[in-house]
């Protein structure tokens, strides 16, 4: 199969989550919706069910969700609720609702109330003070609740061995995605920003073992290609989610490649692996504790600018000439860390632009002008 | 609207003034001064005799003094988006060294008066004097200099002398614009997670230690043992950090005293709040917002408990004598949901007064009135903050005070600053109406940024609420 065909297959999946959901259900599988961020998807897999990511939608408009939300909430959360209300998600067997930001905290209540008895919601509150034994224990307690609820939905108890196996599957998948991101940089002529995004996005709608097998095959093919001699510019993308094909097309129109990303929906979600031996619940808690350089999570070394410097370093190491930050409207965690990201970038002489986006954007004229102007100065 | 101020209210004001004066003194003496989130367990800092200031309370004060906009703008100029909570923006600008100051002429060192400021001048009959331009003449005694932004780091860098001294003096003199820079920060994110990164930013700006107590969101009315254990362990860790910071040992006695004081303050606060159950109420619930400063900045101090107890006595007398400090006859009673729009208090009050609407319930009453018996109880108490509880608990708190305080309607502030607070408000409104049979009206506003409030919309919504309450009353009678 050609590289192109392989990537198109990922793309077809990434753009048709509904079909995936229907197919899984037709196969008699149970499917659990997983809202952002950092839910232990491994547990869903270990329970023999299919986790599907719910990161809003680029094709929907907020309408019913208005009955629950004031306007000043991000579209990701609002559109997730919209899809729970408009029937898109009716086939789900459960939804995991993490609560790590100030939007998701009250939204967890809206999700639970709005879908009522239709779909069970599985509440999850991660610890921010997550490093010491008691932080890990709290995380384990929370994950144990999730585990029990999943057992109820699946109708059988997952074993520790099931979880260990799931961790292996997920570690392999994360490793494959990390490798793909590197290869996408080396072969950015073939792996366009649109295709790069689609390949990564598909992971949210597939069982991870199947996904990984496909991705490893793609990676092998990519490795055979000569490293491309890119004549355009390269950037690092940053933000919560950068998956809108229209937006990504602007990159291609301006010969901009994505060298690496600091995107929550992409690399931030697969940077950290879990231990494959020992107590698997502890392994998952430790994995969460190890998540670092994250706008959503507490950094005990807060008097340093670790996250800003980490991202600046990523730009340098990936060979990018600048950074494009896609700021989701109303996302205060991202907004809060912007001044120090800017500081770190400025200190390294790395140019950047910040573009406001949301998932209801349909007209990218302004973004196009800004990106084009940015590419010209790089 | 000159109100006679009761001894209790005076005592409460003094408590807060003293807390600020003590912190300024401590700083001058080279002692550590911390900044703390409003629902960080202050009992812990009290055990170390630490002076602590409260950025949320400070921001509210700055907003009420009409400097919210200039400080918010200063934060935006530092790169903080205007979507971020106004308290956080004001506090971050302050932490970065920005101050609202009075403009002066650097040559003469004289303040430059803003001709648009001040109140109209009145003649001996109380009539406004109109000038030659057809506009009211301003009373020069009430006129103020222009407000400008200064930066303490830039002032510090100036050569010593009269100009530098004048700059220091020009910083607005009210206490919230004069709180000392922090030597450490105490963060508890029970009310919002915005707190976490806000305090991290302060720690970074000032290069100081941060002590973090994380209280994750809770989905059940009950606080489970697992959650209590997590918070208890964090108390212990915070104590260790405070020992390292201060070089002192944790003083159990002082801690117990602080807990006893906090309990006493909370109980007295609750009893004061309960006076709003009387019909007509002896005071306006808006006054409770003013006393929040005491609950936030001084609840572990015996003086705060005593001052609330004094206020309680004042209220007892008011009830006996049938008096009230509400400056209008009470026709309707409402719950005010949310934090008020501090920069717009007069605008908030105006249509309420015009329609005889008294605020007789505010959510702060149950939210800050927590009483506990032991450390586990303290962990449980801090778990139940306004924005950390599930919808069932949130509704229950509010419906409880709506019933007890006999409200006829609910006025809901959709607070642009506070996502965690406004997040499930629409569903709550539906429940209030379903469970209590009372109308609700929402309006858009902001606790600190005056740019997000629209007085016309607010008046219309209040009008709508009044009509609905009227209709409700008629239906009941009919
Ligand atoms: S986009 Fe921002 S505000 Fe929205 S859910 Fe994600 S982190 Fe929270
Ligand atoms: S609780 Fe709301 S108003 Fe208070 S600091 Fe947090 S976001 Fe701001």
Coordinates of C-alpha atoms in Angstrom, one line a residue, chain B residues 70-429:
Chain B
X70 CA -6.8 50.1 34.6
X71 CA -5.3 47.1 36.5
X72 CA -7.1 44.6 34.2
X73 CA -5.7 46.5 31.2
X74 CA -2.2 46.4 32.7
X75 CA -2.5 42.6 33.0
X76 CA -3.6 42.5 29.4
X77 CA -0.6 44.5 28.4
X78 CA 1.5 41.9 30.1
X79 CA -0.1 39.3 27.8
X80 CA -2.9 38.0 30.0
X81 CA -6.0 37.6 28.0
X82 CA -9.0 39.6 28.9
X83 CA -10.9 36.3 29.1
X84 CA -9.1 35.5 32.4
X85 CA -10.9 36.1 35.7
X86 CA -10.7 39.8 36.6
X87 CA -9.5 39.1 40.1
X88 CA -6.6 37.1 38.6
X89 CA -5.8 39.9 36.1
X90 CA -5.8 42.6 38.8
X91 CA -3.7 40.5 41.1
X92 CA -1.2 39.5 38.4
X93 CA -0.8 43.2 37.4
X94 CA -0.2 44.0 41.0
X95 CA 2.2 41.2 41.6
X96 CA 4.1 42.4 38.5
X97 CA 4.5 45.8 40.3
X98 CA 1.8 47.7 38.6
X99 CA -0.1 50.3 40.7
X100 CA -2.9 52.7 40.1
X101 CA -1.6 56.1 41.0
X102 CA -2.5 59.8 40.9
X103 CA -1.0 61.8 38.1
X104 CA 1.3 64.6 39.0
X105 CA 3.4 67.2 37.2
X106 CA 7.1 66.0 37.5
X107 CA 8.3 69.6 37.5
X108 CA 6.1 71.0 40.2
X109 CA 5.2 67.7 41.9
X110 CA 1.6 68.9 42.0
X111 CA -1.2 66.5 41.3
X112 CA -3.1 67.1 38.1
X113 CA -6.8 67.2 38.7
X114 CA -9.2 65.5 36.4
X115 CA -11.8 68.1 35.6
X116 CA -14.4 65.4 35.1
X117 CA -14.0 64.0 38.6
X118 CA -15.9 65.0 41.7
X119 CA -19.4 65.6 42.8
X120 CA -21.6 68.5 41.8
X121 CA -21.4 71.6 44.0
X122 CA -24.6 72.5 45.7
X123 CA -25.8 75.8 47.1
X124 CA -27.1 76.4 50.6
X125 CA -30.5 75.0 49.6
X126 CA -29.0 71.8 48.3
X127 CA -29.5 72.8 44.7
X128 CA -26.9 71.9 42.1
X129 CA -25.0 75.0 40.9
X130 CA -24.9 75.2 37.1
X131 CA -21.9 76.9 35.5
X132 CA -21.7 79.2 32.5
X133 CA -21.2 76.2 30.2
X134 CA -24.6 74.9 31.3
X135 CA -23.0 72.0 33.1
X136 CA -23.1 71.4 36.9
X137 CA -20.1 73.0 38.7
X138 CA -17.9 70.4 40.4
X139 CA -17.2 70.7 44.1
X140 CA -13.4 71.2 44.1
X141 CA -13.1 69.4 47.5
X142 CA -14.3 66.2 45.9
X143 CA -12.2 66.4 42.7
X144 CA -9.4 63.8 42.2
X145 CA -6.3 63.7 40.1
X146 CA -6.2 61.6 36.9
X147 CA -5.5 58.0 37.5
X148 CA -2.4 56.6 35.8
X149 CA -0.5 53.4 36.0
X150 CA 3.0 53.3 37.6
X151 CA 5.4 50.4 38.1
X152 CA 7.1 50.0 41.5
X153 CA 10.2 48.5 39.8
X154 CA 10.6 51.6 37.7
X155 CA 10.1 53.8 40.7
X156 CA 12.7 51.8 42.6
X157 CA 15.2 52.4 39.9
X158 CA 14.9 56.2 40.1
X159 CA 17.6 58.1 41.9
X160 CA 16.7 59.0 45.4
X161 CA 15.1 62.4 45.8
X162 CA 11.8 64.3 45.7
X163 CA 10.6 62.9 42.4
X164 CA 11.0 59.3 43.6
X165 CA 9.3 60.1 46.9
X166 CA 6.5 61.8 45.0
X167 CA 6.0 58.7 42.9
X168 CA 5.8 56.5 46.0
X169 CA 3.3 58.9 47.5
X170 CA 1.2 59.1 44.3
X171 CA 0.2 55.4 44.5
X172 CA -3.4 55.4 45.5
X173 CA -3.6 55.5 49.3
X174 CA -6.4 53.0 49.9
X175 CA -5.3 49.9 51.6
X176 CA -5.8 47.4 48.7
X177 CA -3.4 49.4 46.5
X178 CA -0.8 49.4 49.3
X179 CA -0.5 45.8 50.3
X180 CA 3.1 44.5 50.5
X181 CA 4.6 42.4 47.8
X182 CA 4.6 38.7 48.8
X183 CA 7.4 36.6 50.2
X184 CA 5.5 33.3 49.6
X185 CA 2.1 32.3 48.3
X186 CA -0.5 29.9 49.7
X187 CA -2.7 28.4 47.0
X188 CA -5.8 26.3 47.5
X189 CA -7.7 25.6 44.3
X190 CA -11.0 24.5 45.9
X191 CA -12.8 27.5 44.4
X192 CA -11.2 27.3 41.0
X193 CA -8.4 25.8 39.1
X194 CA -7.6 29.2 37.7
X195 CA -6.0 29.7 41.1
X196 CA -3.3 27.1 40.4
X197 CA -1.7 28.8 37.5
X198 CA -2.5 32.3 38.8
X199 CA -0.4 31.6 41.9
X200 CA 2.3 29.8 39.9
X201 CA 2.5 33.0 37.9
X202 CA 2.9 35.0 41.0
X203 CA 5.6 32.6 42.3
X204 CA 7.4 33.0 39.0
X205 CA 7.1 36.8 38.8
X206 CA 8.4 37.3 42.4
X207 CA 10.6 34.2 42.6
X208 CA 9.1 33.0 45.8
X209 CA 7.9 29.6 47.2
X210 CA 4.4 28.4 46.6
X211 CA 2.5 26.1 49.0
X212 CA -0.2 24.2 47.2
X213 CA -3.3 22.6 48.6
X214 CA -5.2 20.9 45.9
X215 CA -8.9 20.2 46.4
X216 CA -10.3 18.5 43.3
X217 CA -13.8 18.9 42.2
X218 CA -16.4 16.7 44.0
X219 CA -19.2 14.9 42.3
X220 CA -21.1 13.9 45.4
X221 CA -22.7 15.7 48.3
X222 CA -20.7 13.6 50.7
X223 CA -16.9 14.0 50.9
X224 CA -15.4 10.6 50.7
X225 CA -12.7 9.4 53.1
X226 CA -10.3 9.1 50.1
X227 CA -10.7 12.8 49.4
X228 CA -10.3 13.6 53.1
X229 CA -7.1 11.6 53.3
X230 CA -5.7 13.4 50.3
X231 CA -6.4 16.8 51.8
X232 CA -5.2 15.8 55.3
X233 CA -1.9 14.6 53.8
X234 CA -1.6 18.0 52.1
X235 CA -2.1 19.8 55.3
X236 CA 0.8 17.9 56.8
X237 CA 3.0 18.6 53.8
X238 CA 2.0 22.3 53.9
X239 CA 3.0 22.4 57.6
X240 CA 6.4 21.0 56.7
X241 CA 6.9 23.6 54.0
X242 CA 5.8 26.4 56.4
X243 CA 8.3 25.1 59.0
X244 CA 11.1 25.3 56.4
X245 CA 9.9 28.7 55.3
X246 CA 9.8 30.2 58.7
X247 CA 12.4 28.2 60.5
X248 CA 9.8 27.7 63.3
X249 CA 8.2 24.6 64.6
X250 CA 4.5 24.1 64.1
X251 CA 2.8 25.5 67.2
X252 CA -0.1 23.2 68.0
X253 CA -1.5 25.5 70.6
X254 CA -1.7 28.4 68.2
X255 CA -3.2 26.2 65.6
X256 CA -5.9 25.0 68.0
X257 CA -6.6 28.6 69.0
X258 CA -6.8 29.6 65.3
X259 CA -9.3 26.7 64.7
X260 CA -11.3 27.7 67.6
X261 CA -11.4 31.3 66.4
X262 CA -12.3 30.3 62.9
X263 CA -15.2 28.2 64.2
X264 CA -16.4 31.0 66.4
X265 CA -16.2 33.5 63.5
X266 CA -18.0 31.1 61.2
X267 CA -20.8 30.5 63.7
X268 CA -21.2 34.2 64.4
X269 CA -21.2 34.9 60.6
X270 CA -23.9 32.3 60.1
X271 CA -26.0 33.8 62.9
X272 CA -25.6 37.3 61.3
X273 CA -26.6 35.9 58.0
X274 CA -29.7 34.3 59.6
X275 CA -30.9 37.7 60.6
X276 CA -31.9 38.1 57.0
X277 CA -34.7 35.6 57.7
X278 CA -36.6 38.3 59.5
X279 CA -39.3 40.0 57.4
X280 CA -38.5 42.8 56.8
X281 CA -34.8 42.1 57.1
X282 CA -32.8 44.4 59.4
X283 CA -30.2 45.0 56.8
X284 CA -29.5 44.4 53.1
X285 CA -27.7 41.3 52.0
X286 CA -25.4 43.5 50.0
X287 CA -23.9 44.4 53.4
X288 CA -22.8 40.8 53.8
X289 CA -20.6 41.3 50.7
X290 CA -18.8 44.0 52.6
X291 CA -18.3 41.8 55.6
X292 CA -16.8 39.1 53.3
X293 CA -13.5 40.9 53.8
X294 CA -13.5 39.9 57.5
X295 CA -14.4 36.3 56.8
X296 CA -11.7 36.1 54.2
X297 CA -8.9 38.0 55.8
X298 CA -9.5 37.5 59.5
X299 CA -11.6 34.5 60.2
X300 CA -9.0 32.8 62.4
X301 CA -8.6 36.0 64.5
X302 CA -10.5 36.4 67.7
X303 CA -11.2 40.0 66.8
X304 CA -13.2 38.9 63.8
X305 CA -15.4 36.6 65.9
X306 CA -15.9 39.4 68.4
X307 CA -16.8 41.9 65.8
X308 CA -19.4 39.6 64.2
X309 CA -20.8 38.9 67.7
X310 CA -21.1 42.6 68.2
X311 CA -22.9 43.0 64.9
X312 CA -25.2 40.2 66.1
X313 CA -26.1 42.3 69.1
X314 CA -26.8 45.3 66.9
X315 CA -29.1 43.3 64.8
X316 CA -30.9 41.9 67.8
X317 CA -31.6 45.5 68.9
X318 CA -32.7 46.4 65.3
X319 CA -35.2 43.6 65.4
X320 CA -36.5 44.6 68.8
X321 CA -36.9 48.2 67.6
X322 CA -38.2 47.2 64.2
X323 CA -35.5 49.2 62.4
X324 CA -33.5 48.3 59.3
X325 CA -30.5 49.8 57.6
X326 CA -32.0 49.0 54.2
X327 CA -32.7 52.5 52.8
X328 CA -36.1 51.7 51.3
X329 CA -39.2 49.8 52.3
X330 CA -38.8 46.1 51.6
X331 CA -41.4 44.9 49.1
X332 CA -39.7 41.9 47.5
X333 CA -37.0 39.6 48.8
X334 CA -34.5 38.0 46.5
X335 CA -31.4 35.9 46.5
X336 CA -28.5 37.4 44.7
X337 CA -26.6 34.6 43.0
X338 CA -22.9 35.1 42.5
X339 CA -20.3 37.7 43.3
X340 CA -21.5 41.3 42.8
X341 CA -20.1 43.6 40.1
X342 CA -17.9 45.5 42.5
X343 CA -17.2 48.5 40.2
X344 CA -20.9 48.9 39.5
X345 CA -22.4 48.6 43.0
X346 CA -24.4 51.8 42.7
X347 CA -25.8 50.6 39.4
X348 CA -26.7 47.2 40.9
X349 CA -28.4 48.9 43.8
X350 CA -30.4 51.5 41.9
X351 CA -33.2 49.4 40.3
X352 CA -33.4 47.2 43.4
X353 CA -34.1 50.3 45.5
X354 CA -36.5 51.7 43.0
X355 CA -38.6 48.5 43.1
X356 CA -38.3 47.8 46.8
X357 CA -36.2 44.7 46.2
X358 CA -34.1 43.7 49.1
X359 CA -31.4 41.1 48.8
X360 CA -32.1 38.8 51.7
X361 CA -30.0 35.8 50.7
X362 CA -26.5 35.4 49.3
X363 CA -24.7 32.2 48.6
X364 CA -21.6 33.3 50.6
X365 CA -23.5 32.7 53.8
X366 CA -23.5 28.9 53.8
X367 CA -20.4 28.8 51.6
X368 CA -18.2 30.5 54.2
X369 CA -19.9 29.5 57.3
X370 CA -18.1 26.2 57.9
X371 CA -17.8 24.8 61.3
X372 CA -15.7 21.7 62.1
X373 CA -14.5 19.7 65.0
X374 CA -11.2 18.1 64.1
X375 CA -8.6 18.0 61.3
X376 CA -10.7 15.5 59.2
X377 CA -13.6 17.8 59.7
X378 CA -11.4 20.8 58.6
X379 CA -10.4 18.9 55.4
X380 CA -14.1 18.1 54.8
X381 CA -15.0 21.8 55.4
X382 CA -12.4 23.1 52.9
X383 CA -13.7 20.6 50.4
X384 CA -17.0 22.3 50.3
X385 CA -16.2 25.6 48.7
X386 CA -18.6 27.5 46.5
X387 CA -17.3 26.1 43.2
X388 CA -16.0 22.7 44.2
X389 CA -19.3 21.1 45.0
X390 CA -21.7 19.1 42.7
X391 CA -24.9 20.5 41.4
X392 CA -27.0 18.8 44.0
X393 CA -25.0 20.4 46.9
X394 CA -25.0 23.7 45.1
X395 CA -28.8 23.6 44.7
X396 CA -29.3 22.4 48.2
X397 CA -27.3 25.3 49.7
X398 CA -29.2 27.8 47.8
X399 CA -32.6 26.4 48.1
X400 CA -32.0 26.2 51.9
X401 CA -31.3 29.9 52.2
X402 CA -34.1 30.7 49.8
X403 CA -36.6 28.9 51.9
X404 CA -35.2 30.1 55.3
X405 CA -34.8 33.7 54.1
X406 CA -38.2 33.6 52.4
X407 CA -37.2 34.9 49.0
X408 CA -39.6 35.7 46.2
X409 CA -37.2 35.5 43.4
X410 CA -33.5 34.9 42.4
X411 CA -31.3 37.4 40.6
X412 CA -28.5 35.5 38.9
X413 CA -25.2 37.1 37.9
X414 CA -23.7 35.4 34.9
X415 CA -20.2 36.5 35.9
X416 CA -17.9 36.8 32.9
X417 CA -14.9 36.4 35.2
X418 CA -16.0 33.2 36.9
X419 CA -16.4 30.1 34.8
X420 CA -16.6 27.7 37.6
X421 CA -19.3 29.7 39.3
X422 CA -21.5 30.3 36.2
X423 CA -21.0 26.9 34.7
X424 CA -24.2 25.1 35.8
X425 CA -26.2 28.2 36.6
X426 CA -28.8 27.6 33.9
X427 CA -29.7 24.2 35.2
X428 CA -29.8 25.6 38.7
X429 CA -32.2 28.3 37.7

